[in-house]
CSV table of C-alpha atoms and ligand atoms in Angstrom, one decimal:
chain,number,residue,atom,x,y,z
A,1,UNK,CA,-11.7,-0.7,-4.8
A,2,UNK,CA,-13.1,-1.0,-8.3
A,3,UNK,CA,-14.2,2.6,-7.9
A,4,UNK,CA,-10.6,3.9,-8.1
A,5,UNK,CA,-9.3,6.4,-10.7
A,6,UNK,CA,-5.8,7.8,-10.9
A,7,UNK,CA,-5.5,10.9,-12.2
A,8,UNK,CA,-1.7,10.8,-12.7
A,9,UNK,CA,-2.7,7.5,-14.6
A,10,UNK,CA,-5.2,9.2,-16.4
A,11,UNK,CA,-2.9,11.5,-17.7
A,12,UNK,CA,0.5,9.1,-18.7
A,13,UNK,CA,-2.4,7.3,-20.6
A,14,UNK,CA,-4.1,9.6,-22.3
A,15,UNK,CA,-1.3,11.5,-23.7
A,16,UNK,CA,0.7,8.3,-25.3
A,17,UNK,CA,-2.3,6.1,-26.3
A,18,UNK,CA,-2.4,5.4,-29.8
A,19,UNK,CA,1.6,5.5,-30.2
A,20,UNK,CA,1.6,2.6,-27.6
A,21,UNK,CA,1.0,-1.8,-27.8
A,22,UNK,CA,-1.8,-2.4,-25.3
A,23,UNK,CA,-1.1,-4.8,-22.5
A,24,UNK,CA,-2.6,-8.0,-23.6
A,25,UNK,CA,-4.0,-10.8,-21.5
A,26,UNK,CA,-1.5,-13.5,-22.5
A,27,UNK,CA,1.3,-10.6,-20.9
A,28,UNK,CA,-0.7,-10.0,-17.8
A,29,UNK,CA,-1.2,-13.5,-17.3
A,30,UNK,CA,2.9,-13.9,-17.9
A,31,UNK,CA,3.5,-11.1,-15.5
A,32,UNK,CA,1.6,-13.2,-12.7
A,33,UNK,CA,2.5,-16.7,-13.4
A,34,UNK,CA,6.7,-15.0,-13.1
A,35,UNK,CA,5.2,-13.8,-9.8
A,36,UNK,CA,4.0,-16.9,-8.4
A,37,UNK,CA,6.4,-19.1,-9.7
A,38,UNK,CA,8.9,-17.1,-7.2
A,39,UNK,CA,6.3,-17.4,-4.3
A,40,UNK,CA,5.8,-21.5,-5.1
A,41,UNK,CA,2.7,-21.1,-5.3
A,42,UNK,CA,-0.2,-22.7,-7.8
A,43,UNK,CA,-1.3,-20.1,-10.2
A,44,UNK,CA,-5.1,-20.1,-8.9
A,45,UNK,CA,-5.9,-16.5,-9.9
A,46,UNK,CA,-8.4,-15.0,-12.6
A,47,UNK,CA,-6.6,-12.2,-14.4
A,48,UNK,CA,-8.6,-10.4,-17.1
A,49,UNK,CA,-8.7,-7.1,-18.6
A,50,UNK,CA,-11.2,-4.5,-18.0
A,51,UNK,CA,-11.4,-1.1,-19.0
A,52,UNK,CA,-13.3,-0.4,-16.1
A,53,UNK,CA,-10.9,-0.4,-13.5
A,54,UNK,CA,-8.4,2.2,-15.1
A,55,UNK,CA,-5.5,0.8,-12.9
A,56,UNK,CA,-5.2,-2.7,-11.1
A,57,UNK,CA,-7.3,-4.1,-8.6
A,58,UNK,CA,-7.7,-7.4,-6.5
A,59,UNK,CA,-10.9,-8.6,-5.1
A,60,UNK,CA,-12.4,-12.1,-4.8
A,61,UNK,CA,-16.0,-12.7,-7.2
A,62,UNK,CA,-17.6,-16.0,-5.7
A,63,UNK,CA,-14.7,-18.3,-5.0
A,64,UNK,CA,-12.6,-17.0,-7.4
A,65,UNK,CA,-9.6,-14.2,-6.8
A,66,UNK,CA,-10.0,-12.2,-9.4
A,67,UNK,CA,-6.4,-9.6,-10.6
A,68,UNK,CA,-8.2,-7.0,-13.1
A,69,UNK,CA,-6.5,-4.4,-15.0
A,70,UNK,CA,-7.0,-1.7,-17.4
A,71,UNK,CA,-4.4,-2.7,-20.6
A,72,UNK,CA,-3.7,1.2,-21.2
A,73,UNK,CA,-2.8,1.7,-17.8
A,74,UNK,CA,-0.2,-1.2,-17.8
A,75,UNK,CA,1.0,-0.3,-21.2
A,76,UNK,CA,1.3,3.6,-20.3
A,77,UNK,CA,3.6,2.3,-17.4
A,78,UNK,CA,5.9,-0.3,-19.4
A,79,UNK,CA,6.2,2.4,-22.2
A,80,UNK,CA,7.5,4.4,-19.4
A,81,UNK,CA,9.7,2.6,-17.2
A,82,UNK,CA,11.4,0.7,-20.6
A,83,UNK,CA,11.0,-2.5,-18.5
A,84,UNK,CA,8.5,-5.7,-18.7
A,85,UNK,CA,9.2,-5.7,-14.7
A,86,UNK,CA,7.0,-2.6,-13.8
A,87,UNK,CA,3.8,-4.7,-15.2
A,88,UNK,CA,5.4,-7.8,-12.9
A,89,UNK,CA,5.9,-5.6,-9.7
A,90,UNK,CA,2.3,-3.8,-10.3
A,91,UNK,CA,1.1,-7.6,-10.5
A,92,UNK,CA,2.6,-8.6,-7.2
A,93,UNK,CA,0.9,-6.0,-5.3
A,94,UNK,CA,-2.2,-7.3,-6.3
A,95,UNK,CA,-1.8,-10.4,-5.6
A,96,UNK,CA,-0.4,-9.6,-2.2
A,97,UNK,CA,-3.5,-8.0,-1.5
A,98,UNK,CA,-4.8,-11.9,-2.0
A,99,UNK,CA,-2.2,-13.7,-0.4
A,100,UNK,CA,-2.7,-11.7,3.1
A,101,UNK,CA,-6.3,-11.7,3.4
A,102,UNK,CA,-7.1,-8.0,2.2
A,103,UNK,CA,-9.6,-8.7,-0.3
A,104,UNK,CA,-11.8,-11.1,2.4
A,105,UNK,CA,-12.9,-7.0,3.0
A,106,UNK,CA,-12.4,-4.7,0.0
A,107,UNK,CA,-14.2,-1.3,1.6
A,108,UNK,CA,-11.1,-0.8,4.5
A,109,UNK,CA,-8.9,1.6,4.0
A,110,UNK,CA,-5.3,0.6,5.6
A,111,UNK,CA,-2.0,2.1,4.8
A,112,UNK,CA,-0.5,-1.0,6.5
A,113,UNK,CA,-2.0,-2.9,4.2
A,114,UNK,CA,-0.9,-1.3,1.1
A,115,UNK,CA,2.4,-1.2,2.6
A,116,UNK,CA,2.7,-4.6,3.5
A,117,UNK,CA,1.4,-5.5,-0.3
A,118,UNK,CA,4.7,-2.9,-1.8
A,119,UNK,CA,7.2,-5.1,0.5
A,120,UNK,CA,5.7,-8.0,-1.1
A,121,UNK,CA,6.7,-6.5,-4.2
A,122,UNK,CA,9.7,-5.6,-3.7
A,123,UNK,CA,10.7,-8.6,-2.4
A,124,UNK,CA,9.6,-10.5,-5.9
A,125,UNK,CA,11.6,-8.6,-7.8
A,126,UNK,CA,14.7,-8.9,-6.1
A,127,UNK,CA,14.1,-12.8,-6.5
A,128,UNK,CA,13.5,-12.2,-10.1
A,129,UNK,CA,16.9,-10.3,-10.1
A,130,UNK,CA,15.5,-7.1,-11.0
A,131,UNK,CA,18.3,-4.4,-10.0
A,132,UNK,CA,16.3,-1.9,-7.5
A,133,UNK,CA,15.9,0.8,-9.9
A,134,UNK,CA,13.8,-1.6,-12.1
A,135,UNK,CA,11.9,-2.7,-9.1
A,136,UNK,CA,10.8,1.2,-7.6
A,137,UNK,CA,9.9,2.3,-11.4
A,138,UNK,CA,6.3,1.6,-11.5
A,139,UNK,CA,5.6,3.4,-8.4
A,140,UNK,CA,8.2,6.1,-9.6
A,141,UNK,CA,5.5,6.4,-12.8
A,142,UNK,CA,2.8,5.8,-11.4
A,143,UNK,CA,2.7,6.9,-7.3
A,144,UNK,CA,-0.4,5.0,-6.9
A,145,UNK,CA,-1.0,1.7,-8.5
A,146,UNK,CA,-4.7,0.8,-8.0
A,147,UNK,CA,-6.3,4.0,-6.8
A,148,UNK,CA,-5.3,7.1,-4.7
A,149,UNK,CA,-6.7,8.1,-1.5
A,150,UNK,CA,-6.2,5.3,0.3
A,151,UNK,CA,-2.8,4.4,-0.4
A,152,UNK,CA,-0.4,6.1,1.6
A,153,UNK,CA,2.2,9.0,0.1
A,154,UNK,CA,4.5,7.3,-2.6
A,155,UNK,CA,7.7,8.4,-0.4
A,156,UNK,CA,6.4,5.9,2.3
A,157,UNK,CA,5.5,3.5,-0.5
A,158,UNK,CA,8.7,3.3,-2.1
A,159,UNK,CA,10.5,2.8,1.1
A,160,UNK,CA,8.2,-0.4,1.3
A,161,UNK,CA,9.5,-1.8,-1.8
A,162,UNK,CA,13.2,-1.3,-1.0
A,163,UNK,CA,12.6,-3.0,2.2
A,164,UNK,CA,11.4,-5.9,0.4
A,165,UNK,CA,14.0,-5.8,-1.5
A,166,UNK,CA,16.3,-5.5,0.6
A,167,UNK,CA,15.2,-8.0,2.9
A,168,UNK,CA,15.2,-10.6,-0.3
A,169,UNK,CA,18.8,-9.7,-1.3
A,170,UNK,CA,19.6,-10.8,2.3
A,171,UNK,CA,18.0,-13.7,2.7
A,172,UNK,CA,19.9,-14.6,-0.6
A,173,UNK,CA,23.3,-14.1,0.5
A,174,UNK,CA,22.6,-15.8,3.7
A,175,UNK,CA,23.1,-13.1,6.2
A,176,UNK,CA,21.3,-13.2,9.3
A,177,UNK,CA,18.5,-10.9,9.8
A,178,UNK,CA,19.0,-7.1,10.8
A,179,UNK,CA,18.7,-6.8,14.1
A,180,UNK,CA,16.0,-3.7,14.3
A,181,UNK,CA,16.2,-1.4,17.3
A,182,UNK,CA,13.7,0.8,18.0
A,183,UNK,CA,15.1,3.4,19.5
A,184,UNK,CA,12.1,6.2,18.6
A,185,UNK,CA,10.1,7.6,21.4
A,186,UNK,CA,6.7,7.1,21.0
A,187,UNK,CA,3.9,9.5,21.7
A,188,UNK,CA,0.5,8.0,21.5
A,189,UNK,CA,-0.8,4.7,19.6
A,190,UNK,CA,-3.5,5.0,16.9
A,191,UNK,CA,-6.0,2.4,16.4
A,192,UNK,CA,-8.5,2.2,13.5
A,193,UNK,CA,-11.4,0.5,13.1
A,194,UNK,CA,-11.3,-2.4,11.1
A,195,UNK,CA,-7.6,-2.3,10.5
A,196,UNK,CA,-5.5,-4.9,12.5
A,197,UNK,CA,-2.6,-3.2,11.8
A,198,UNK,CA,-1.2,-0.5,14.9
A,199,UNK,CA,0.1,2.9,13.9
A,200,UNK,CA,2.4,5.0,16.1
A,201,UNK,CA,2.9,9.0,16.6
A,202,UNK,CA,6.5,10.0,17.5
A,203,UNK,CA,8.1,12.6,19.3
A,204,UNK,CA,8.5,14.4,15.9
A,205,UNK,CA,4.4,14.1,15.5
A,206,UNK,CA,5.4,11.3,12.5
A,207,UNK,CA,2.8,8.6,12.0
A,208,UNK,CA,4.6,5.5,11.6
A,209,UNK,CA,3.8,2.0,10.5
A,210,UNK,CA,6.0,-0.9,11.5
A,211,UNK,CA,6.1,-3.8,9.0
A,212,UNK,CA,6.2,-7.5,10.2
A,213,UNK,CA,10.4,-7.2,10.0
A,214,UNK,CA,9.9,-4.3,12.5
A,215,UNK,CA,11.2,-1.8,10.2
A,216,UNK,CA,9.2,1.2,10.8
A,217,UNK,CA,8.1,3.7,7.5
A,218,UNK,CA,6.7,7.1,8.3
A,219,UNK,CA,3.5,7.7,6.4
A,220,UNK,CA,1.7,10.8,7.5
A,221,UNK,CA,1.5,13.1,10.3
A,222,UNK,CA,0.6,14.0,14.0
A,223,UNK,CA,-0.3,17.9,13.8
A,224,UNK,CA,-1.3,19.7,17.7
A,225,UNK,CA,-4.4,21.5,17.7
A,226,UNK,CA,-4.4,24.8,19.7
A,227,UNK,CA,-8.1,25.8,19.4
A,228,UNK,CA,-11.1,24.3,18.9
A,229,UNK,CA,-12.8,21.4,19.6
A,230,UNK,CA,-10.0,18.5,18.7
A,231,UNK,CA,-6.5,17.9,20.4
A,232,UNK,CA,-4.5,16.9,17.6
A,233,UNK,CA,-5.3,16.2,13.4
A,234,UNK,CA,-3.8,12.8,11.9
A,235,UNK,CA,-3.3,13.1,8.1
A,236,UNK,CA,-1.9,11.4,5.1
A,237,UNK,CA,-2.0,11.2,0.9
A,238,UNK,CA,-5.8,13.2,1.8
A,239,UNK,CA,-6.8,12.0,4.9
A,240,UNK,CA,-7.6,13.9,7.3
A,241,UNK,CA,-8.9,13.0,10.9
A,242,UNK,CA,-9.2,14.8,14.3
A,243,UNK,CA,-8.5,13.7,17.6
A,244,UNK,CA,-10.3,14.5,20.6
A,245,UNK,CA,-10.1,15.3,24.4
A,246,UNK,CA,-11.2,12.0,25.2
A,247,UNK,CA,-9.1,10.0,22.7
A,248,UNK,CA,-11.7,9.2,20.0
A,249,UNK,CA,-10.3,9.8,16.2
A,250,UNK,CA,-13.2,11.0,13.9
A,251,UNK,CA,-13.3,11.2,10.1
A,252,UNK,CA,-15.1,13.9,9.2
A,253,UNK,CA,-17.8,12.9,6.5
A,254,UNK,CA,-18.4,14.7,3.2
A,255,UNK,CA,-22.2,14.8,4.2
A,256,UNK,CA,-23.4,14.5,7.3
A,257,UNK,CA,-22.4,12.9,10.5
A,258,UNK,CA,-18.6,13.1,11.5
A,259,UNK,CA,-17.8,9.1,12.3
A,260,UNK,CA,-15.3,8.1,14.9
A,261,UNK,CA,-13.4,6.3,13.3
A,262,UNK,CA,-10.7,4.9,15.6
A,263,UNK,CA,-8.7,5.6,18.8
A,264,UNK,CA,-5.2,7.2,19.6
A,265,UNK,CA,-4.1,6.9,23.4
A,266,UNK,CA,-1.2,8.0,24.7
A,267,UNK,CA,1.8,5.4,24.4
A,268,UNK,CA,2.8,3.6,27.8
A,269,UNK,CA,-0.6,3.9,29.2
A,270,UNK,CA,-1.7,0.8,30.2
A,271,UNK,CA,-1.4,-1.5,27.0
A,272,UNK,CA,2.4,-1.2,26.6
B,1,ZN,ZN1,-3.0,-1.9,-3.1
């Protein structure tokens, strides 16, 4: 996590740098207290500035949870999106990734996860009354807010943050919950290692997530293989992972030994 760098970050940074007020700490620690004052939660979280990170990341140091940004990065997205609320929705991501558990194991890489941490976001603003043009500019900027290759693509991501949202500006006006159908036809079920969260391939070959609301966002894709060792390749936003005979999904490694990595089985067969 604290390895990430964002080239797209990199660049919105670098070209408006000295024209721009740098994100100081007293804002970034405004942007989350407005956060968890929505949540009703006690402020218990470390937020500091380090030029480091070069985005926004979460993880826990000790017993503390521990927000850390890079100021230029936070600046370069409130110059751009003309609102304080892009600092305040990249905030809540991070501290979703505390609130549901993610940073108890910072190596994983789970779209889910980052998924589930945009809803989150989403969902804040709405609360704050942010319109939903105010609350999908960050990620409109910035496509990836603390890193890139494991977040999934930003279309996927920004349908996360209407949902929230969306879900908010419901609950607000009292109407019941949607009532989700899923109507899709399921191909196969993929399972990764490490990530508690279940993945399915459609008909279409569409690798889908469902959030806990069972609204389902499409995040990468199912690809058949005709030749070679490996029945079918599962990609997304740079990931790349094949799928053999006997079910096993392998990552193929930069050096060395390909890793298995995870398991997609056909859907209905046994588990459903
Ligand atoms: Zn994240």
């Amino acid at each position: 996590m604290l390895r990430t760098i964002l080239s797209t970050a990199l660049l919105i940074s670098g070209s408006c740098l000295l024209a721009q007020a740098r994100m100081n700490e007293a804002a970034a620690k405004e942007a989350v207290y407005r956060v968890v004052r929505h949540s009703g939660l006690l402020p218990n979280f470390t937020v500091r500035e380090d030029e480091q990170v070069r985005t926004a990341v979460a993880y826990i140091k000790g017993h503390e949870r521990i927000i850390a940004y890079d100021p230029a990065f936070i600046s370069s997205i409130l110059d751009s999106a003309r609102t304080d609320l892009a600092a305040v929705s990249i905030m809540a991501h991070e501290i979703a990734h505390h609130l549901l558990g993610h940073t108890l194991e910072p190596d994983a890489v789970r779209p889910g996860d980052e998924l589930a941490c945009d809803r989150y976001s989403g969902f804040i603003l709405q609360r704050m009354g942010a319109t939903l043009d105010a609350t999908l500019a960050a990620m409109k900027i910035a496509g990836d807010v603390h890193g890139t290759e494991r977040h999934p693509p930003r279309h996927a991501r920004l349908e996360a943050i209407e949902q929230g949202w969306s879900e908010a500006l419901h609950l607000a006006r009292g109407d019941d919950p949607v009532d989700y159908r899923v109507e899709r036809d399921f191909e196969h079920v993929v399972r990764m290692a490490g990530d508690a969260n279940t993945y399915y391939v459609d008909a279409e070959g569409k690798l889908v997530w469902f959030n806990a609301h069972a609204q389902p966002i499409e995040f990468g894709t199912c690809i058949a293989q005709t030749n070679g060792e490996f029945r079918y390749q599962l990609t997304w936003q740079g990931h790349r992972f094949n799928v053999d005979s006997r079910n096993a999904i392998w990552r193929q490694a930069e050096h060395g030994m390909p890793l298995q990595v995870g398991r997609m089985e056909p859907y209905g067969s046994g588990q459903h």
